[in-house]
Amino acid sequence: SVALSGSTLVVGVPWNNTDAGGQNVVEGAGAAYVFEKVGGTWQQTQKLVAADRVEYDGFGWSVVVSGTTIAVGAYFKNEDDGGGNTVLAAGAAYVFEQVSGTWQQTQKLVAADRAEGDNFGYSVALSGSTLVVGVPWNNT
């Protein structure tokens, strides 16, 4: 998945295995790469991963950027926003905010009525301060 806003490009890689530093392999945890256009050239400035990354989350399946906010979908995520209450493939979306030139995870979103196989985070859209998260197989 890809998203573009001004001079910021975000590329999702849902089956990426390494952390933000390119180490600590977690099979299929996913990532999103941030590029900035500087002097006519796109340069990678950061690699985003979920703070609670585990195997096969699908983090990066969907991405969106608008101004100083990036949202990343992880449609296979099993745990809720507190890191517990495992529900297979219920999904999640992560919000990153740009603070002093660095993207920082500020929130993890899950549906209040999450159910197995919902795949919350399969798509994401952002306009101003409104974030919409797609749930293609809502089961409740």
Coordinates of N, CA and C in Angstrom, one line a residue:
S1 N 0.8 -1.2 0.0 CA 0.0 0.0 0.0 C 0.9 1.2 0.0
V2 N 0.4 2.3 -0.6 CA 1.1 3.6 -0.6 C 0.2 4.7 -0.3
A3 N 0.7 5.8 0.2 CA 0.0 7.0 0.5 C 0.9 8.2 0.3
L4 N 0.3 9.3 -0.2 CA 1.2 10.5 -0.4 C 0.4 11.7 0.0
S5 N 1.1 12.6 0.7 CA 0.6 13.9 1.2 C 1.7 14.9 1.1
G6 N 1.6 15.9 0.2 CA 2.7 16.9 0.1 C 4.0 16.2 -0.3
S7 N 5.0 16.4 0.6 CA 6.3 15.8 0.3 C 6.6 14.6 1.2
T8 N 5.5 14.0 1.7 CA 5.6 12.7 2.5 C 5.0 11.6 1.8
L9 N 5.7 10.5 1.6 CA 5.3 9.3 1.0 C 5.4 8.1 2.0
V10 N 4.4 7.3 2.1 CA 4.4 6.2 3.1 C 4.1 4.9 2.3
V11 N 5.0 3.9 2.5 CA 4.8 2.6 1.8 C 4.7 1.5 2.8
G12 N 3.6 0.8 2.7 CA 3.3 -0.3 3.6 C 3.9 -1.6 3.1
V13 N 4.5 -2.4 4.0 CA 5.1 -3.7 3.7 C 4.7 -4.7 4.8
P14 N 3.5 -5.2 4.6 CA 2.8 -6.0 5.6 C 3.5 -7.3 6.0
W15 N 4.4 -7.8 5.2 CA 5.1 -9.0 5.6 C 6.6 -8.8 5.9
N16 N 7.0 -7.6 6.2 CA 8.3 -7.3 6.6 C 8.6 -8.0 7.9
N17 N 9.9 -8.4 8.1 CA 10.2 -9.2 9.3 C 11.0 -8.5 10.4
T18 N 11.6 -7.3 10.0 CA 12.6 -6.7 11.0 C 12.0 -5.4 11.6
D19 N 12.6 -5.1 12.7 CA 12.1 -3.9 13.5 C 12.6 -2.6 12.8
A20 N 12.4 -1.5 13.4 CA 12.7 -0.2 12.8 C 14.2 0.0 12.5
G21 N 15.0 -0.7 13.3 CA 16.5 -0.7 13.0 C 17.0 -1.8 12.1
G22 N 16.0 -2.5 11.5 CA 16.4 -3.6 10.6 C 16.9 -4.9 11.2
Q23 N 16.6 -5.0 12.5 CA 17.0 -6.2 13.3 C 15.8 -6.9 13.9
N24 N 16.0 -7.7 14.9 CA 15.0 -8.4 15.7 C 13.9 -8.9 14.8
V25 N 14.1 -10.0 14.2 CA 13.2 -10.7 13.2 C 11.9 -11.2 14.0
V26 N 10.8 -10.7 13.5 CA 9.5 -11.3 13.9 C 8.8 -11.5 12.6
E27 N 8.6 -12.8 12.2 CA 8.1 -13.2 10.9 C 6.8 -12.5 10.6
G28 N 6.7 -11.8 9.5 CA 5.5 -11.2 9.0 C 4.9 -10.1 9.9
A29 N 5.6 -9.5 10.8 CA 5.0 -8.5 11.7 C 4.6 -7.2 10.9
G30 N 5.4 -6.9 9.9 CA 5.0 -5.7 9.0 C 5.7 -4.4 9.4
A31 N 5.7 -3.5 8.4 CA 6.3 -2.2 8.6 C 5.7 -1.2 7.6
A32 N 6.1 0.1 7.8 CA 5.7 1.1 6.9 C 6.9 2.0 6.8
Y33 N 7.3 2.3 5.6 CA 8.5 3.2 5.3 C 8.0 4.6 5.0
V34 N 8.7 5.6 5.6 CA 8.4 7.0 5.3 C 9.5 7.6 4.5
F35 N 9.1 8.2 3.4 CA 10.0 8.9 2.6 C 9.6 10.4 2.5
E36 N 10.6 11.3 2.5 CA 10.4 12.7 2.3 C 11.1 13.2 1.0
K37 N 10.5 14.0 0.3 CA 11.1 14.6 -0.9 C 11.9 15.8 -0.5
V38 N 13.2 15.7 -0.7 CA 14.2 16.8 -0.3 C 15.0 17.1 -1.6
G39 N 14.9 18.4 -2.0 CA 15.6 18.8 -3.2 C 15.4 18.0 -4.4
G40 N 14.1 17.6 -4.6 CA 13.8 16.8 -5.8 C 14.0 15.4 -5.7
T41 N 14.5 14.9 -4.6 CA 14.9 13.4 -4.4 C 14.1 12.9 -3.2
W42 N 13.5 11.7 -3.4 CA 12.9 11.0 -2.3 C 13.9 10.3 -1.5
Q43 N 13.9 10.5 -0.2 CA 14.8 9.9 0.8 C 14.0 9.2 1.9
Q44 N 14.4 8.0 2.2 CA 13.8 7.3 3.3 C 14.2 8.0 4.6
T45 N 13.2 8.3 5.4 CA 13.6 9.0 6.7 C 13.3 8.2 7.9
Q46 N 12.4 7.2 7.8 CA 12.0 6.4 9.0 C 11.3 5.1 8.5
K47 N 11.5 4.1 9.4 CA 10.7 2.9 9.2 C 9.8 2.7 10.5
L48 N 8.5 2.6 10.3 CA 7.6 2.5 11.4 C 7.2 1.0 11.6
V49 N 7.2 0.6 12.8 CA 6.7 -0.7 13.2 C 5.8 -0.5 14.4
A50 N 4.9 -1.4 14.7 CA 4.0 -1.4 15.8 C 4.8 -1.6 17.1
A51 N 4.5 -0.9 18.1 CA 5.1 -1.1 19.4 C 4.9 -2.5 20.0
D52 N 3.8 -3.1 19.6 CA 3.5 -4.5 20.1 C 3.5 -5.5 19.0
R53 N 4.5 -5.4 18.1 CA 4.6 -6.3 16.9 C 4.8 -7.7 17.3
V54 N 4.0 -8.6 16.6 CA 4.1 -10.0 16.8 C 3.9 -10.6 15.4
E55 N 4.1 -11.9 15.3 CA 4.1 -12.6 14.0 C 2.7 -12.4 13.3
Y56 N 2.9 -12.2 12.0 CA 1.8 -12.1 11.0 C 0.6 -11.1 11.4
D57 N 1.0 -9.9 11.9 CA 0.0 -8.9 12.2 C -0.6 -8.3 10.9
G58 N 0.2 -8.2 9.8 CA -0.2 -7.5 8.6 C -0.1 -6.0 8.7
F59 N 0.7 -5.5 9.7 CA 0.9 -4.1 9.8 C 1.5 -3.6 8.5
G60 N 0.8 -2.5 8.0 CA 1.3 -2.0 6.7 C 0.4 -2.4 5.5
W61 N -0.6 -3.2 5.8 CA -1.5 -3.6 4.7 C -2.2 -2.4 4.1
S62 N -2.5 -1.5 5.0 CA -3.1 -0.2 4.5 C -2.3 0.9 5.2
V63 N -2.2 2.0 4.5 CA -1.5 3.2 5.0 C -2.2 4.5 4.5
V64 N -2.1 5.5 5.3 CA -2.6 6.8 4.9 C -1.8 7.9 5.6
V65 N -1.6 9.0 4.9 CA -0.9 10.1 5.6 C -1.6 11.4 5.2
S66 N -1.7 12.3 6.2 CA -2.3 13.6 6.0 C -1.6 14.6 7.0
G67 N -0.8 15.5 6.4 CA -0.1 16.5 7.3 C 0.8 15.8 8.2
T68 N 0.6 15.9 9.5 CA 1.5 15.3 10.5 C 0.9 14.0 11.2
T69 N 0.0 13.4 10.5 CA -0.6 12.1 11.0 C -0.4 11.0 9.9
I70 N 0.0 9.9 10.4 CA 0.0 8.6 9.6 C -0.8 7.6 10.3
A71 N -1.7 6.9 9.6 CA -2.4 5.7 10.1 C -2.0 4.5 9.3
V72 N -1.8 3.4 10.1 CA -1.3 2.1 9.5 C -2.3 1.0 9.9
G73 N -2.8 0.3 9.0 CA -3.7 -0.9 9.3 C -2.9 -2.1 9.5
A74 N -3.4 -2.9 10.5 CA -2.8 -4.3 10.8 C -4.0 -5.2 10.9
Y75 N -4.5 -5.6 9.8 CA -5.8 -6.3 9.8 C -5.7 -7.8 10.3
F76 N -4.6 -8.3 10.6 CA -4.5 -9.7 11.2 C -4.2 -9.6 12.7
K77 N -4.1 -8.4 13.3 CA -3.7 -8.2 14.7 C -4.8 -8.9 15.6
N78 N -4.3 -9.6 16.6 CA -5.2 -10.4 17.4 C -5.5 -9.7 18.8
E79 N -4.6 -8.9 19.3 CA -4.8 -8.4 20.6 C -5.4 -7.0 20.6
D80 N -6.1 -6.6 21.6 CA -6.8 -5.3 21.7 C -5.8 -4.2 22.0
D81 N -6.3 -3.0 22.2 CA -5.5 -1.8 22.5 C -4.7 -1.9 23.8
G82 N -5.1 -2.8 24.7 CA -4.4 -3.0 25.9 C -3.4 -4.1 25.9
G83 N -3.3 -4.8 24.7 CA -2.4 -5.9 24.5 C -2.9 -7.3 25.0
G84 N -4.2 -7.4 25.3 CA -4.7 -8.6 25.7 C -6.0 -9.0 24.9
N85 N -6.9 -9.7 25.5 CA -8.2 -10.1 24.9 C -8.0 -10.5 23.5
T86 N -7.2 -11.6 23.3 CA -6.9 -12.2 22.0 C -8.2 -12.6 21.3
V87 N -8.3 -12.1 20.1 CA -9.4 -12.4 19.1 C -8.8 -12.5 17.8
L88 N -8.7 -13.7 17.2 CA -8.0 -14.0 16.0 C -8.4 -13.1 14.8
A89 N -7.5 -12.4 14.2 CA -7.7 -11.5 13.1 C -8.7 -10.5 13.2
A90 N -8.9 -10.0 14.5 CA -9.9 -8.9 14.7 C -9.4 -7.6 14.1
G91 N -8.1 -7.4 14.1 CA -7.4 -6.3 13.5 C -7.3 -5.1 14.3
A92 N -6.4 -4.1 13.9 CA -6.1 -2.9 14.6 C -5.6 -1.9 13.6
A93 N -5.6 -0.6 14.0 CA -5.0 0.5 13.2 C -4.2 1.3 14.2
Y94 N -3.0 1.7 13.7 CA -2.1 2.5 14.6 C -2.0 3.9 14.0
V95 N -1.9 4.8 15.0 CA -1.8 6.2 14.6 C -0.4 6.7 15.0
F96 N 0.3 7.4 14.1 CA 1.6 8.0 14.3 C 1.5 9.5 14.1
E97 N 2.1 10.3 15.0 CA 2.1 11.7 14.9 C 3.6 12.2 14.7
Q98 N 3.8 13.2 13.9 CA 5.1 13.7 13.7 C 5.4 14.7 14.9
V99 N 6.4 14.4 15.6 CA 6.8 15.3 16.8 C 8.3 15.6 16.6
S100 N 8.6 16.9 16.4 CA 10.0 17.3 16.2 C 10.7 16.5 15.1
G101 N 10.0 16.3 14.0 CA 10.6 15.7 12.9 C 10.6 14.2 12.9
T102 N 10.1 13.6 14.0 CA 10.1 12.1 14.1 C 8.7 11.6 14.3
W103 N 8.4 10.5 13.6 CA 7.1 9.9 13.7 C 7.0 9.0 14.9
Q104 N 6.0 9.2 15.8 CA 5.9 8.4 17.0 C 4.5 7.8 17.1
Q105 N 4.4 6.6 17.5 CA 3.1 5.9 17.7 C 2.4 6.6 18.8
T106 N 1.2 7.1 18.6 CA 0.5 7.7 19.7 C -0.8 7.0 20.1
Q107 N -1.2 6.0 19.3 CA -2.5 5.3 19.6 C -2.6 4.0 18.8
K108 N -3.3 3.1 19.4 CA -3.6 1.8 18.7 C -5.2 1.8 18.8
L109 N -5.8 1.6 17.7 CA -7.3 1.6 17.7 C -7.8 0.2 17.4
V110 N -8.8 -0.2 18.0 CA -9.6 -1.5 17.8 C -11.0 -1.2 17.8
A111 N -11.8 -2.0 17.2 CA -13.3 -1.8 17.3 C -13.8 -2.2 18.6
A112 N -14.8 -1.5 19.1 CA -15.4 -1.8 20.4 C -16.1 -3.2 20.4
D113 N -16.6 -3.5 19.2 CA -17.4 -4.8 19.0 C -16.6 -5.8 18.2
R114 N -15.3 -5.8 18.4 CA -14.4 -6.7 17.6 C -14.7 -8.1 17.8
A115 N -14.6 -8.8 16.6 CA -14.9 -10.2 16.6 C -13.9 -10.9 15.7
E116 N -13.8 -12.2 15.8 CA -12.8 -13.0 15.0 C -13.1 -12.8 13.5
G117 N -12.0 -12.6 12.8 CA -12.0 -12.4 11.4 C -12.6 -11.1 10.8
D118 N -12.8 -10.1 11.7 CA -13.3 -8.8 11.2 C -12.3 -8.1 10.3
N119 N -11.0 -8.3 10.5 CA -10.0 -7.6 9.7 C -10.1 -6.1 9.7
F120 N -10.4 -5.5 10.9 CA -10.3 -4.1 11.2 C -8.9 -3.6 10.7
G121 N -8.9 -2.6 9.9 CA -7.6 -2.1 9.5 C -7.3 -2.5 8.1
Y122 N -8.1 -3.2 7.4 CA -7.9 -3.6 6.0 C -7.7 -2.4 5.1
S123 N -8.4 -1.3 5.5 CA -8.3 -0.1 4.7 C -8.3 1.1 5.8
V124 N -7.7 2.2 5.4 CA -7.7 3.4 6.3 C -7.8 4.6 5.4
A125 N -8.5 5.6 5.9 CA -8.6 6.9 5.2 C -8.6 8.0 6.2
L126 N -8.0 9.1 5.9 CA -7.8 10.2 6.8 C -8.1 11.5 6.1
S127 N -8.9 12.4 6.7 CA -9.1 13.7 6.2 C -9.2 14.7 7.4
G128 N -8.3 15.6 7.5 CA -8.3 16.5 8.6 C -8.1 15.7 9.9
S129 N -9.0 15.8 10.8 CA -9.0 15.1 12.1 C -9.9 13.9 12.1
T130 N -10.4 13.4 10.9 CA -11.3 12.3 10.9 C -10.6 11.1 10.2
L131 N -10.5 10.0 11.0 CA -9.9 8.8 10.5 C -11.0 7.7 10.3
V132 N -11.1 7.1 9.2 CA -12.0 6.0 8.9 C -11.2 4.7 8.7
V133 N -11.7 3.6 9.4 CA -11.0 2.3 9.3 C -12.0 1.3 8.7
G134 N -11.5 0.7 7.7 CA -12.4 -0.3 7.0 C -12.3 -1.7 7.7
V135 N -13.5 -2.3 7.7 CA -13.7 -3.6 8.3 C -14.5 -4.5 7.4
P136 N -13.8 -5.1 6.4 CA -14.5 -5.8 5.3 C -15.3 -7.0 5.7
W137 N -15.0 -7.7 6.8 CA -15.7 -8.9 7.2 C -16.2 -8.7 8.6
N138 N -16.9 -7.6 8.8 CA -17.5 -7.4 10.2 C -18.4 -8.5 10.5
N139 N -18.2 -9.1 11.7 CA -19.0 -10.3 12.1 C -19.9 -10.1 13.2
T140 N -20.2 -8.8 13.6 CA -21.1 -8.5 14.7 C -22.2 -7.6 14.2

